XYZ file of C-alpha atoms in Angstrom:
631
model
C -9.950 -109.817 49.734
C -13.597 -110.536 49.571
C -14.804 -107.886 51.481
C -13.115 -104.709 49.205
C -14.118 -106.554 46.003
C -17.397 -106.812 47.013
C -17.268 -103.129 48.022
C -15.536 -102.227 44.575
C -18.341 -104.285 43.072
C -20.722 -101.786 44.985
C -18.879 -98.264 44.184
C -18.764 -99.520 40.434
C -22.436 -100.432 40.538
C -23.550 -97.150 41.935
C -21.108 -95.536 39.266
C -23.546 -97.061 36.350
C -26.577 -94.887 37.452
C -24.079 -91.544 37.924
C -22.587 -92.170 34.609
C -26.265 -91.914 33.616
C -27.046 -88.662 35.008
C -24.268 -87.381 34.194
C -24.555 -88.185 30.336
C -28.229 -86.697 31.017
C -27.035 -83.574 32.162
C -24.846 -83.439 28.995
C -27.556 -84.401 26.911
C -29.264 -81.422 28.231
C -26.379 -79.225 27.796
C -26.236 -79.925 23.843
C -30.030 -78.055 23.697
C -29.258 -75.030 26.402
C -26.273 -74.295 23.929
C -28.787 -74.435 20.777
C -30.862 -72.269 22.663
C -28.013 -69.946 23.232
C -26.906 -70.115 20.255
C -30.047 -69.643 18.748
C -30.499 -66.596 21.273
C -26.897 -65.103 19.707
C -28.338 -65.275 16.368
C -31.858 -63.984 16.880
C -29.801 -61.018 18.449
C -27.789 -59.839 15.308
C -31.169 -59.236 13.551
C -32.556 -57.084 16.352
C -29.230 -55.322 17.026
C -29.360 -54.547 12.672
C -32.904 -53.308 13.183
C -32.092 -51.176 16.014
C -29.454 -49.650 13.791
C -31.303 -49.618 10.896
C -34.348 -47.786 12.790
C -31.855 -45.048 14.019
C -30.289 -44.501 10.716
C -33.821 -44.184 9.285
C -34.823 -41.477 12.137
C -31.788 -39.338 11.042
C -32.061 -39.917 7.541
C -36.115 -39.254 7.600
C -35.515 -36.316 9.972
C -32.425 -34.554 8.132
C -34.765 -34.807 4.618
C -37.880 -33.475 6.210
C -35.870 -30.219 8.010
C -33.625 -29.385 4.591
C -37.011 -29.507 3.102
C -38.905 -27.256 5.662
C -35.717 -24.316 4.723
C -36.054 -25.071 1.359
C -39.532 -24.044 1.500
C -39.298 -21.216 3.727
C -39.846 -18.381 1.181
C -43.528 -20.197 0.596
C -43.842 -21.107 4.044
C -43.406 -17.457 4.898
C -45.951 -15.940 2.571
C -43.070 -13.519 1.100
C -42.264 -13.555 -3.006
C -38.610 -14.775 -2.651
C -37.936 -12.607 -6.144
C -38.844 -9.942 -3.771
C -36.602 -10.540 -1.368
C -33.539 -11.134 -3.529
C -33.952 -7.877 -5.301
C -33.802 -6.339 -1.649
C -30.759 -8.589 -0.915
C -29.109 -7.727 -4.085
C -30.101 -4.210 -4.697
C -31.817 -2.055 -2.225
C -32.382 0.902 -4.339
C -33.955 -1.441 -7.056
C -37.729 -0.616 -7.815
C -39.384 -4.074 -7.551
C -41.073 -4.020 -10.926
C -42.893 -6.933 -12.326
C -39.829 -7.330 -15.098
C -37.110 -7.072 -12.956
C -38.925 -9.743 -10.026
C -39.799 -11.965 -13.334
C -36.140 -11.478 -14.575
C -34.894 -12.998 -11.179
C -37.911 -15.753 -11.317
C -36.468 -16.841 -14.601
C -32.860 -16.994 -13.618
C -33.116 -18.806 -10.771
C -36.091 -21.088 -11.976
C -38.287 -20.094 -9.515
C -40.916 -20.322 -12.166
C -40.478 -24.233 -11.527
C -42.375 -24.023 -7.931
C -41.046 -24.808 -5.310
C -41.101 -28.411 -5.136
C -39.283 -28.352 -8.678
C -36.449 -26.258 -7.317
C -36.003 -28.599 -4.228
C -35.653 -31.413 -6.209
C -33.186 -29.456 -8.292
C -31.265 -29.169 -5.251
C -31.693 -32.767 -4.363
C -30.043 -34.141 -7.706
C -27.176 -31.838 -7.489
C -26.386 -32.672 -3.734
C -26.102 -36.561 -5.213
C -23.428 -35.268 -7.019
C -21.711 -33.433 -4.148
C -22.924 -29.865 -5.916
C -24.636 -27.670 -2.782
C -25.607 -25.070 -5.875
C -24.968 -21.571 -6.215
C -25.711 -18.104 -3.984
C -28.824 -16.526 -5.159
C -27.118 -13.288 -3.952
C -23.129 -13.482 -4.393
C -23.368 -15.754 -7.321
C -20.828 -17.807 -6.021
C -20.495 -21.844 -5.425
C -22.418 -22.404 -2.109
C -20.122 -25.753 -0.943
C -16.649 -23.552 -0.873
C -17.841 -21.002 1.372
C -20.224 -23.521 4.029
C -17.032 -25.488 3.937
C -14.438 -21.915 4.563
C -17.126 -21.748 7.571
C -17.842 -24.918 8.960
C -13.567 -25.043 9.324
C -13.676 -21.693 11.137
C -16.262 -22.537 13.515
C -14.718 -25.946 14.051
C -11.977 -24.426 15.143
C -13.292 -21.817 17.456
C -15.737 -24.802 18.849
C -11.801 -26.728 19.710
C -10.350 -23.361 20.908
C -13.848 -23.223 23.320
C -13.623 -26.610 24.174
C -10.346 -25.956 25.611
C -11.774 -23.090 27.581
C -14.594 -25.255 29.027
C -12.336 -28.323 29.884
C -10.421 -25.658 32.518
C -13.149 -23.833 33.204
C -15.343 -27.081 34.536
C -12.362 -28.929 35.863
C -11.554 -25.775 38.769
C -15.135 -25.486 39.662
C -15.528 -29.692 39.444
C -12.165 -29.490 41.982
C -14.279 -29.134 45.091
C -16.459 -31.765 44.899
C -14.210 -33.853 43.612
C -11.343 -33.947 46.532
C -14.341 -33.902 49.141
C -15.896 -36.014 47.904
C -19.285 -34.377 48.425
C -21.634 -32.224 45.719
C -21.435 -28.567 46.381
C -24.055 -25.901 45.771
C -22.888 -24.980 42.306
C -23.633 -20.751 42.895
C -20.982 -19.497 40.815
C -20.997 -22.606 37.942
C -24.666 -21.445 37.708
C -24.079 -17.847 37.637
C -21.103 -18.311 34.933
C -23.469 -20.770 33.235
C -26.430 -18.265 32.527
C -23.808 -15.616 31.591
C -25.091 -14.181 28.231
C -22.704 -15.383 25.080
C -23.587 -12.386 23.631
C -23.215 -9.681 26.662
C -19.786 -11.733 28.017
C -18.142 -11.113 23.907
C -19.146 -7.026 24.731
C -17.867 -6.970 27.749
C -14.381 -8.584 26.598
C -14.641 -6.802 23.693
C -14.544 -3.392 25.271
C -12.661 -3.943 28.137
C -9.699 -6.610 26.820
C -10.092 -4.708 22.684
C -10.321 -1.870 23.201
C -9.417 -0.359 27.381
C -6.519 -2.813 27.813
C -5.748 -3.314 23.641
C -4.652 -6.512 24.500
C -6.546 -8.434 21.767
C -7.914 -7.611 18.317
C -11.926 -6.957 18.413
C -12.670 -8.458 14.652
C -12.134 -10.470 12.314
C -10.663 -13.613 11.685
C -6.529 -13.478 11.043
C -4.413 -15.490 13.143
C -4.823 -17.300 16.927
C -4.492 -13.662 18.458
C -8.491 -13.513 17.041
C -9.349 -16.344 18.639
C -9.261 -15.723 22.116
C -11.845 -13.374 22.854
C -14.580 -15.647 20.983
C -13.597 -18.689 22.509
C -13.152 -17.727 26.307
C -16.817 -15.924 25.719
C -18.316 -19.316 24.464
C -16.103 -21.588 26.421
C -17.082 -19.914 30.322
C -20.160 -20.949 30.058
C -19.939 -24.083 28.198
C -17.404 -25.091 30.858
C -19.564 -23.951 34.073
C -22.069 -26.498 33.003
C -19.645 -29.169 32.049
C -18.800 -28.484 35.845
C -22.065 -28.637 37.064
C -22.445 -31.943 35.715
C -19.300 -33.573 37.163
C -19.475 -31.852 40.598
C -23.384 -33.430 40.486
C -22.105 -37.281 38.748
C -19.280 -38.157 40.712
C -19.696 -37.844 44.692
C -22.795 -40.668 44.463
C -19.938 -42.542 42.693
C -17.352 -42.450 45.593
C -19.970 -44.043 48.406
C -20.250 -47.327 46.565
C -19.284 -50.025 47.893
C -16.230 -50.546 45.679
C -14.962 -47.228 46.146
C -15.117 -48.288 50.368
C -13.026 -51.556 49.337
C -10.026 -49.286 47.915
C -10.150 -46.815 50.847
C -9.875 -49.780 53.509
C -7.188 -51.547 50.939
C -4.999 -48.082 51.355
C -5.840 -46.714 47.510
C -4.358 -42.870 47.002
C -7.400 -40.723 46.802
C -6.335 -40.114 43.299
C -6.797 -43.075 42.197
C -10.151 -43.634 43.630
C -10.881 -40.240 42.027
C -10.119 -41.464 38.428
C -11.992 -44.452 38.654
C -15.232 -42.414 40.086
C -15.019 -40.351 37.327
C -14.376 -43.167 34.462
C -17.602 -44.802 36.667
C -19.677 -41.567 36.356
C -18.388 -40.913 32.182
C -21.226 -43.179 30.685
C -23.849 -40.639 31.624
C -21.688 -37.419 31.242
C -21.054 -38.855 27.937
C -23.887 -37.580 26.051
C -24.180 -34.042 27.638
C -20.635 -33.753 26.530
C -21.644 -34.217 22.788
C -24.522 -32.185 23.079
C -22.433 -29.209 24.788
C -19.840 -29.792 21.868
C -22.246 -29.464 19.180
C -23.639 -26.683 20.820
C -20.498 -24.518 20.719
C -20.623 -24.560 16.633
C -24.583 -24.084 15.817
C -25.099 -21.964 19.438
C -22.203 -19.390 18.323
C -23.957 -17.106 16.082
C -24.040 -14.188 18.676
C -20.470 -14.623 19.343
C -19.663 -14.399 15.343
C -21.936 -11.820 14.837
C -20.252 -9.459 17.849
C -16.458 -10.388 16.557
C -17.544 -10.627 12.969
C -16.159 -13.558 12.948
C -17.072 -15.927 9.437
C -18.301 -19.135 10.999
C -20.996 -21.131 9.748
C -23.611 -19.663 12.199
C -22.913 -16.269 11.407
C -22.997 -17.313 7.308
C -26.461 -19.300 8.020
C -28.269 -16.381 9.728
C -27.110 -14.241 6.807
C -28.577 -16.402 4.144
C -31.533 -16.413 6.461
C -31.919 -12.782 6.206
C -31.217 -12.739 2.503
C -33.326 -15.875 1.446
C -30.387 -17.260 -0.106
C -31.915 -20.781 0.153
C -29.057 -22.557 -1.435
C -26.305 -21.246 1.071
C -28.812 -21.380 3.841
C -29.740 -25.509 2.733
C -26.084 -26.000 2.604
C -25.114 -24.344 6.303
C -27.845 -26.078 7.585
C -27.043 -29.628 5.994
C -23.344 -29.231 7.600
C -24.467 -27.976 11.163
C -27.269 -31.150 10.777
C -23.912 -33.584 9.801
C -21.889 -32.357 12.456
C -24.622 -32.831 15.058
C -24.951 -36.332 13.491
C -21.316 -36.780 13.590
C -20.424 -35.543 17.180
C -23.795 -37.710 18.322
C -22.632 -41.065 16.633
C -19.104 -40.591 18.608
C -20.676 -39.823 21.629
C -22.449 -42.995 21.554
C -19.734 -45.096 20.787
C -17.104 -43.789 23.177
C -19.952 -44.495 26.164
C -20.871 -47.940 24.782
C -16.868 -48.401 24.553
C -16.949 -46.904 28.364
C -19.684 -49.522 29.661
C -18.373 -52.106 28.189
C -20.451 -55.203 29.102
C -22.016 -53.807 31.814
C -25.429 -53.556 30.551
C -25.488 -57.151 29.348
C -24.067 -58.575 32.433
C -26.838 -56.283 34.499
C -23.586 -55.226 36.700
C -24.342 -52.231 37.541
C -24.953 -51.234 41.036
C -26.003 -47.408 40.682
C -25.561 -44.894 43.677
C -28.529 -43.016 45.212
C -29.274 -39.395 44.567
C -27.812 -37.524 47.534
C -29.362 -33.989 47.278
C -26.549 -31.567 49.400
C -27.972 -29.690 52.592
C -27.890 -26.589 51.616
C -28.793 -23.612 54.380
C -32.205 -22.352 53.709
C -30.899 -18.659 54.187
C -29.331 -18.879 51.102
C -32.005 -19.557 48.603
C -34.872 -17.592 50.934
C -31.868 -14.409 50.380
C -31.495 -15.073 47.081
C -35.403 -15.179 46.313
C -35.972 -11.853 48.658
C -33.474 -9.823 47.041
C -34.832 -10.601 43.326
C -38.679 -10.687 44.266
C -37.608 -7.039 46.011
C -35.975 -5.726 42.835
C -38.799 -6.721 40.307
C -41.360 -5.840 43.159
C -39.843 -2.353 42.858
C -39.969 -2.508 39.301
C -43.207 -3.188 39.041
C -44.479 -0.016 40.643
C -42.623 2.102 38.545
C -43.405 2.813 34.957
C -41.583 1.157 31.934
C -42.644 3.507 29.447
C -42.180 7.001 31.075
C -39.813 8.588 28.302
C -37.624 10.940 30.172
C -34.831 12.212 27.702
C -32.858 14.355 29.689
C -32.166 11.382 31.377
C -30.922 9.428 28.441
C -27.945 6.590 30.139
C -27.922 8.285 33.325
C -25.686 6.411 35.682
C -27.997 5.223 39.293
C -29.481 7.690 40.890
C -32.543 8.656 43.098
C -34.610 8.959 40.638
C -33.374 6.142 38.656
C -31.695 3.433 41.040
C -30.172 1.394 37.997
C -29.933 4.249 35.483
C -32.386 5.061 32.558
C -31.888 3.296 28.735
C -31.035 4.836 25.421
C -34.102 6.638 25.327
C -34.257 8.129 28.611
C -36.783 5.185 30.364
C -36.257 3.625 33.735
C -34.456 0.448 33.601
C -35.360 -0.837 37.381
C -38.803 -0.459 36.014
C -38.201 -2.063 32.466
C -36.558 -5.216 34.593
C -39.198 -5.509 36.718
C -42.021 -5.733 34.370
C -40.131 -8.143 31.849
C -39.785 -10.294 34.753
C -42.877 -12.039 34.411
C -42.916 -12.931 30.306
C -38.803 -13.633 30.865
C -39.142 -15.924 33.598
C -42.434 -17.217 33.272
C -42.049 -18.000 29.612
C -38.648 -19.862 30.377
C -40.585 -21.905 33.151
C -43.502 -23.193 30.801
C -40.721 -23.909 27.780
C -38.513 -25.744 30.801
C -41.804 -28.098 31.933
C -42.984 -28.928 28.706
C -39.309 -29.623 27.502
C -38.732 -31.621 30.429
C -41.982 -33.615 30.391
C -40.751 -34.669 26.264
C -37.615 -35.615 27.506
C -39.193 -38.218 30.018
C -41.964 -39.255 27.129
C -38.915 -39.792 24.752
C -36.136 -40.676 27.137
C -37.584 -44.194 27.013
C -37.685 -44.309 23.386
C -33.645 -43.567 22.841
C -33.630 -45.770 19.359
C -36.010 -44.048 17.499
C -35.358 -40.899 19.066
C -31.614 -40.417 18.991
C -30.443 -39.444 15.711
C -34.091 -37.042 16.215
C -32.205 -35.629 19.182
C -29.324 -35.393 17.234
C -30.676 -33.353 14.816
C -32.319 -31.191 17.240
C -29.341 -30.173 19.281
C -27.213 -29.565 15.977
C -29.411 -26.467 15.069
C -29.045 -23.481 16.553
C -32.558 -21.835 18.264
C -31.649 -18.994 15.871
C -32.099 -20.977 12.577
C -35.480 -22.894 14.365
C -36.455 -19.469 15.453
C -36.555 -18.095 11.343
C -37.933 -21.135 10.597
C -41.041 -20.556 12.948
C -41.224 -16.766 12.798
C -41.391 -17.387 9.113
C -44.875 -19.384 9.633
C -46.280 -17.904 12.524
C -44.413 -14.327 12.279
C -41.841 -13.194 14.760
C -43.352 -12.627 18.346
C -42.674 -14.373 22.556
C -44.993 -17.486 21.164
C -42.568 -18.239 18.298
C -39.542 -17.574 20.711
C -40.797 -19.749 22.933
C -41.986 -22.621 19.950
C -38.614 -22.745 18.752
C -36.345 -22.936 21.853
C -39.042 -25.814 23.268
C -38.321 -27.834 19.698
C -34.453 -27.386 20.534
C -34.213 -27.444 24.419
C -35.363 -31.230 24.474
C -32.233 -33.098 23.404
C -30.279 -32.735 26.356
C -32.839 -33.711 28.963
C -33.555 -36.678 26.873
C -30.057 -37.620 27.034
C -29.980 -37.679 30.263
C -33.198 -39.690 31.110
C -32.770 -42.671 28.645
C -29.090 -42.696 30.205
C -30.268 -43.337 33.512
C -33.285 -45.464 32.451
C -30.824 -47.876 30.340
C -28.515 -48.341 33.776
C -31.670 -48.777 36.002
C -33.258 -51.296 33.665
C -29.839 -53.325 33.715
C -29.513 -53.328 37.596
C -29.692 -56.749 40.066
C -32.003 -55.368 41.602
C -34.616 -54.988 38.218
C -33.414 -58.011 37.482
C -34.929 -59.753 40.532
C -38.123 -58.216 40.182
C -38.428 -59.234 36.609
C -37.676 -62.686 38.307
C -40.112 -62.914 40.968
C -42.891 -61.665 38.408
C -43.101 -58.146 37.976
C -44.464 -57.012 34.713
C -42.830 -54.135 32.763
C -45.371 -51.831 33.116
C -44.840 -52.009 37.220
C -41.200 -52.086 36.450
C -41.391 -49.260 34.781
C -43.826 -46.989 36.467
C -42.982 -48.084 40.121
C -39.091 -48.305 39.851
C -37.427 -46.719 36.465
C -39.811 -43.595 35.919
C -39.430 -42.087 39.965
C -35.432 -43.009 39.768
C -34.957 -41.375 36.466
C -37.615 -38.234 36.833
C -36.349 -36.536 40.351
C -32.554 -36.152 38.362
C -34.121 -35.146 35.017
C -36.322 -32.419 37.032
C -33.411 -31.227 38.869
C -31.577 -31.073 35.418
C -34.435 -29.284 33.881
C -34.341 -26.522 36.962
C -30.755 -26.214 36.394
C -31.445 -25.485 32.384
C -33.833 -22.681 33.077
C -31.580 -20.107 32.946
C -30.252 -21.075 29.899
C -33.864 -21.561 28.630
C -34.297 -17.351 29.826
C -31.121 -17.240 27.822
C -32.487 -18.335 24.734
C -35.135 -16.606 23.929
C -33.052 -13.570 24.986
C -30.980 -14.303 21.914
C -34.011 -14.466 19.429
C -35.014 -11.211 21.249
C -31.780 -9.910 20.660
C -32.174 -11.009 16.760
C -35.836 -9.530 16.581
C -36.867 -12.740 15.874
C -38.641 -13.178 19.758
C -41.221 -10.361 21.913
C -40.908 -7.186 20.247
C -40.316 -3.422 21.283
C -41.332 -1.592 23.487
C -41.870 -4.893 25.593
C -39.401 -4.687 28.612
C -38.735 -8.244 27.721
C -35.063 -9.422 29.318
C -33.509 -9.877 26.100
C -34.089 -6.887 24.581
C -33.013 -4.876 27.194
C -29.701 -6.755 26.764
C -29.823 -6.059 23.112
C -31.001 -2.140 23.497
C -28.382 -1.687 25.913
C -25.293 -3.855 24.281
C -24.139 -1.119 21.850
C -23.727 1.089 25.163
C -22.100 -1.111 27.590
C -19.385 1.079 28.045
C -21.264 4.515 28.942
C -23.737 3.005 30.685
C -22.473 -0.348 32.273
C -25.034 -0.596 35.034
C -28.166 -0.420 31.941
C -26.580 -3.020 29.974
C -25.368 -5.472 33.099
C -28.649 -5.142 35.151
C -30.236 -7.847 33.012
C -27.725 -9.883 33.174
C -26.853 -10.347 37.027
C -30.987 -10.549 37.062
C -30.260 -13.767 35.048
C -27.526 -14.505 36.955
C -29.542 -14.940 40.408
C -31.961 -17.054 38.347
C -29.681 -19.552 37.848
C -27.688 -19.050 41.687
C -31.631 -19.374 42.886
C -32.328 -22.742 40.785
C -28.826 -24.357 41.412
C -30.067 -23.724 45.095
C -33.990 -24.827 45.171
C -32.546 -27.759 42.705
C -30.467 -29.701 45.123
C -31.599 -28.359 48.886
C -33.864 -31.525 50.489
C -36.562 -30.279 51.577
C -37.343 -32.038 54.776
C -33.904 -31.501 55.742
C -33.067 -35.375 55.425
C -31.867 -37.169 52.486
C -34.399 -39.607 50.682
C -32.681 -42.456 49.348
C -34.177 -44.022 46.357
C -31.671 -46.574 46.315
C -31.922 -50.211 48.202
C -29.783 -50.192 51.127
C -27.525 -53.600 51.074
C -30.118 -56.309 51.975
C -33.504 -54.191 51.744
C -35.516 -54.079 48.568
C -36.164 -50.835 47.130
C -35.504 -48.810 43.543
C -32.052 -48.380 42.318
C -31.932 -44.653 41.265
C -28.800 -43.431 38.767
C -26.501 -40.560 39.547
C -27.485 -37.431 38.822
C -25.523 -35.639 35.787
């Protein structure tokens, strides 16, 4: 018995000194949970300032641009008596009584600081004012019109949603991205041109569908299958692009080898790849209210867009301030939900840093394609270009092709394969500087999403029309203005998508090691985050150029971008739309131009050019950036 008490005696000694260290290491526990708690509570504050920064950005940013239309008769130079007495009676002499009569009754004698604060004190009491033309409360009719483009944006949504999931199809049950020709042709298809085309040949050929007006779902077909085509074909895009780089993770691997359906794997790739699709699915939403104003306009159909231009024309400030308030709150809106159904998507992956993003995996693509696609538009504007756009010949007036006019002659008789070719260079080259200077904001403020979301927001809610009145109204209407106001407006998305993949690089292991061994966030930042992040926004921004050419085609189409005679692209849409159905080949030469653009870009956008793909993502067990997947 001696011998095992004395070893008890031992154990039981030794025990003492363990109980010590153990009651240290809870000692030490009791501070490490201070700290954390401490941690927990510092982080409420900063979470309420981050909130209460973005709110401020919004609020700040929705004051200053109700304030910029509320001074846009000043800002414009123009006597806004003047242009009432236009709006209201054309025939009208503009005598000093009658333009002081309509000073006096609409208190424009106040200045107009004095009649935007006017309009300020009756908004706090949910009063939007009156029509300076109609005479009529301004909140019941932007209300009748925000409802009818809400539900034409729903109808459209619909359209996109089938639309972008058969051209997403492909790349989804390959698993592989695929060039993305025809999303990017059907994504630079004019709004405006598509509506004419169904208009004439489903109206008024087949008289399947009514052409006008808004009275019952039979009216809103046409409108919403010519915004939702294109809408979709990006939506698409972005999928086809997002989800691939999703299905070679390591995860996705597990399931295959633990005998997962495809299907399954599919659904959990794309719930994977949703976070960063997230935003450019608000933005495209959004886009389908303030962006429809060509569409209303060609179906007269009495949507907020269509009202706001309107009031635009007619310096109605009040309706204009009160369409332009509800486009701004719907952006807003749509934005905020967007936000919350990707933080409700991600979950705690950013604060547990488990994210383990795939590579960029640019898709081979044959360099025959691109190098025919560039030879057969460089030989059509080559030709162009050594003909003569002005050469009136009237006996030729909407002559089908021809020898002497291979795509037919215009309205007035001149050459349209000469017209395309010299608008070539202000089309495309102005949509290329807008597209690098949009793109370079979008990485400056990609990296700034608090302070610049609700900005972006704001942005993206208005449509380049309404920005476009706004700075033709300074500056006059001309290609510079055009080109001003779609670069203000063409931002939002790209910006999206960069501070997307910048938030899931930052929160990756592999950052997370570097900020471990060291590295400082300035390295971090301009060694790892800025090359994974700028190669997809670049791409993105290649892919947007078409729709960039698009743009300013529309305020060329309103007058408000390069004026006649210029051979610019959009107004040789909008001289030819009214006679798309004698001379089809004048009015869809423009448009199949635009069309290649985008099949060219989709192309040059995703071929490698070495022929090899360069991973920007650590292989398992090698150090190296962690890029995000391109959406």
């Amino acid at each position: 018995m001696t011998a095992p008490t004395s070893r008890r005696a031992t154990i039981l000694a030794g025990a003492v000194p363990a109980r010590r260290r153990v009651a240290t290491v809870l000692a030490g526990v009791v501070p490490a949970h201070r700290r954390v708690a401490t941690a927990l509570a510092g982080a409420v504050p900063a979470r309420r300032r981050a909130v209460l920064a973005a709110v401020t950005v919004r609020g700040v940013a929705l004051t200053g641009l109700v304030a910029v239309v509320g001074l846009l008769p000043w800002l414009s130079g123009k006597d806004p008596a003047l242009g009432l007495l236009r709006a209201r009676s054309a025939e009208q002499e503009p005598t000093p009584e009658a333009l002081a009569a309509i000073r006096a009754d609409l208190g424009l004698d106040a200045g107009p600081w004095g009649l935007l604060g006017d309009w300020g004190a009756g908004l706090l009491r949910g009063d939007l004012g009156v029509s300076w033309v109609s005479g009529t409360d301004v909140l019941p009719t932007v209300a009748a019109g925000l409802g009818v483009s809400v539900t034409l944006m729903g109808a459209a949504l619909g359209v996109a949603l089938v639309v972008g999931s058969l051209l997403a199809a492909p790349a989804l049950v390959r698993g592989r991205p695929t060039a993305g020709a025809v999303a990017a042709a059907l994504a630079s298809l004019p709004e405006f041109l598509l509506s004419l085309v169904l208009l004439v040949v489903a109206g008024v050929w087949l008289g399947l569908l009514p052409t006008s007006g808004w009275a019952g779902p039979a009216h809103l077909v046409l409108p919403a299958v010519a915004l939702g085509v294109p809408a979709g074909a990006l939506l698409g895009r972005l999928v086809a692009d997002a989800v691939p780089p999703v299905l070679e993770e390591a995860w996705a691997e597990l399931w295959r080898g633990a005998g997962t359906s495809r299907a399954r794997i599919t659904r959990a790739a794309l719930r994977r790849a949703l976070p960063s699709l997230v935003p450019q699915i608000g933005l495209v939403v959004v886009g389908l209210t303030g962006g429809a104003v060509a569409v209303e306009t060609v179906f007269a159909v009495p949507g907020i867009g269509r009202t706001a231009l309107g009031a635009a024309k007619a310096q109605d400030l009040p309706l204009l301030q009160g369409c332009v308030l509800a486009l701004l709150l719907l952006g807003l809106l749509v934005g905020g939900a967007a936000s919350l159904v990707r933080r409700r998507l991600l979950g705690p992956a950013l604060r547990e840093a488990g994210l383990s993003l795939p590579p960029p995996r640019p898709t081979r693509v044959s360099a025959a394609v691109p190098l025919l696609l560039a030879t057969v538009l460089a030989g059509v504007i080559g030709w162009g270009l050594l003909r003569d756009p002005y050469a009136v010949d009237v006996a030729s007036r909407l002559a089908g092709p021809s020898a002497t006019h291979p795509l037919g002659a215009d309205a007035l008789g001149r050459d349209v394969l000469a017209r395309l070719g010299h608008g070539a260079a202000s089309t495309v080259g102005t949509a290329a500087a807008v597209t690098a200077l949009s793109c370079l904001v979008a990485l400056v403020l990609g990296f700034l999403p608090g302070a610049t979301a609700g900005l972006a927001d704001i942005a993206n809610a208005l449509p380049p029309v309404i920005v476009g009145l706004l700075v033709a109204a300074v500056t006059g209407p001309g290609a510079g203005a055009a080109a001003l106001a779609v670069t203000l407006v063409s931002w939002p998305p790209l910006a999206a998508h960069a501070a997307a993949l910048a938030q899931e690089v930052r929160a990756s292991r592999f950052l997370q090691a570097q900020r471990a061994l060291g590295a400082g966030p300035l390295w971090i930042v301009t060694r790892h985050v800025l090359p994974s992040v700028a190669g997809p926004v670049a791409r993105h921004a290649v892919l947007r150029l078409p729709g960039v050419a698009l743009a300013l085609a529309s305020l060329g189409f309103l007058g408000l971008g390069a004026q006649p005679p210029s051979p610019e692209w959009g107004l040789l849409l909008d001289e030819s739309a009214d006679y798309v159905e004698r001379a089809p080949v004048a009015a869809l030469a423009p448009a199949a131009a635009l069309a290649m653009l985008a099949a060219l870009a989709v192309r040059l956008s995703h071929a490698s050019p070495t022929g090899r793909i360069r991973r920007t993502a650590p292989v398992p067990g090698k150090a190296g950036p962690v890029a995000a997947p391109r959406s």
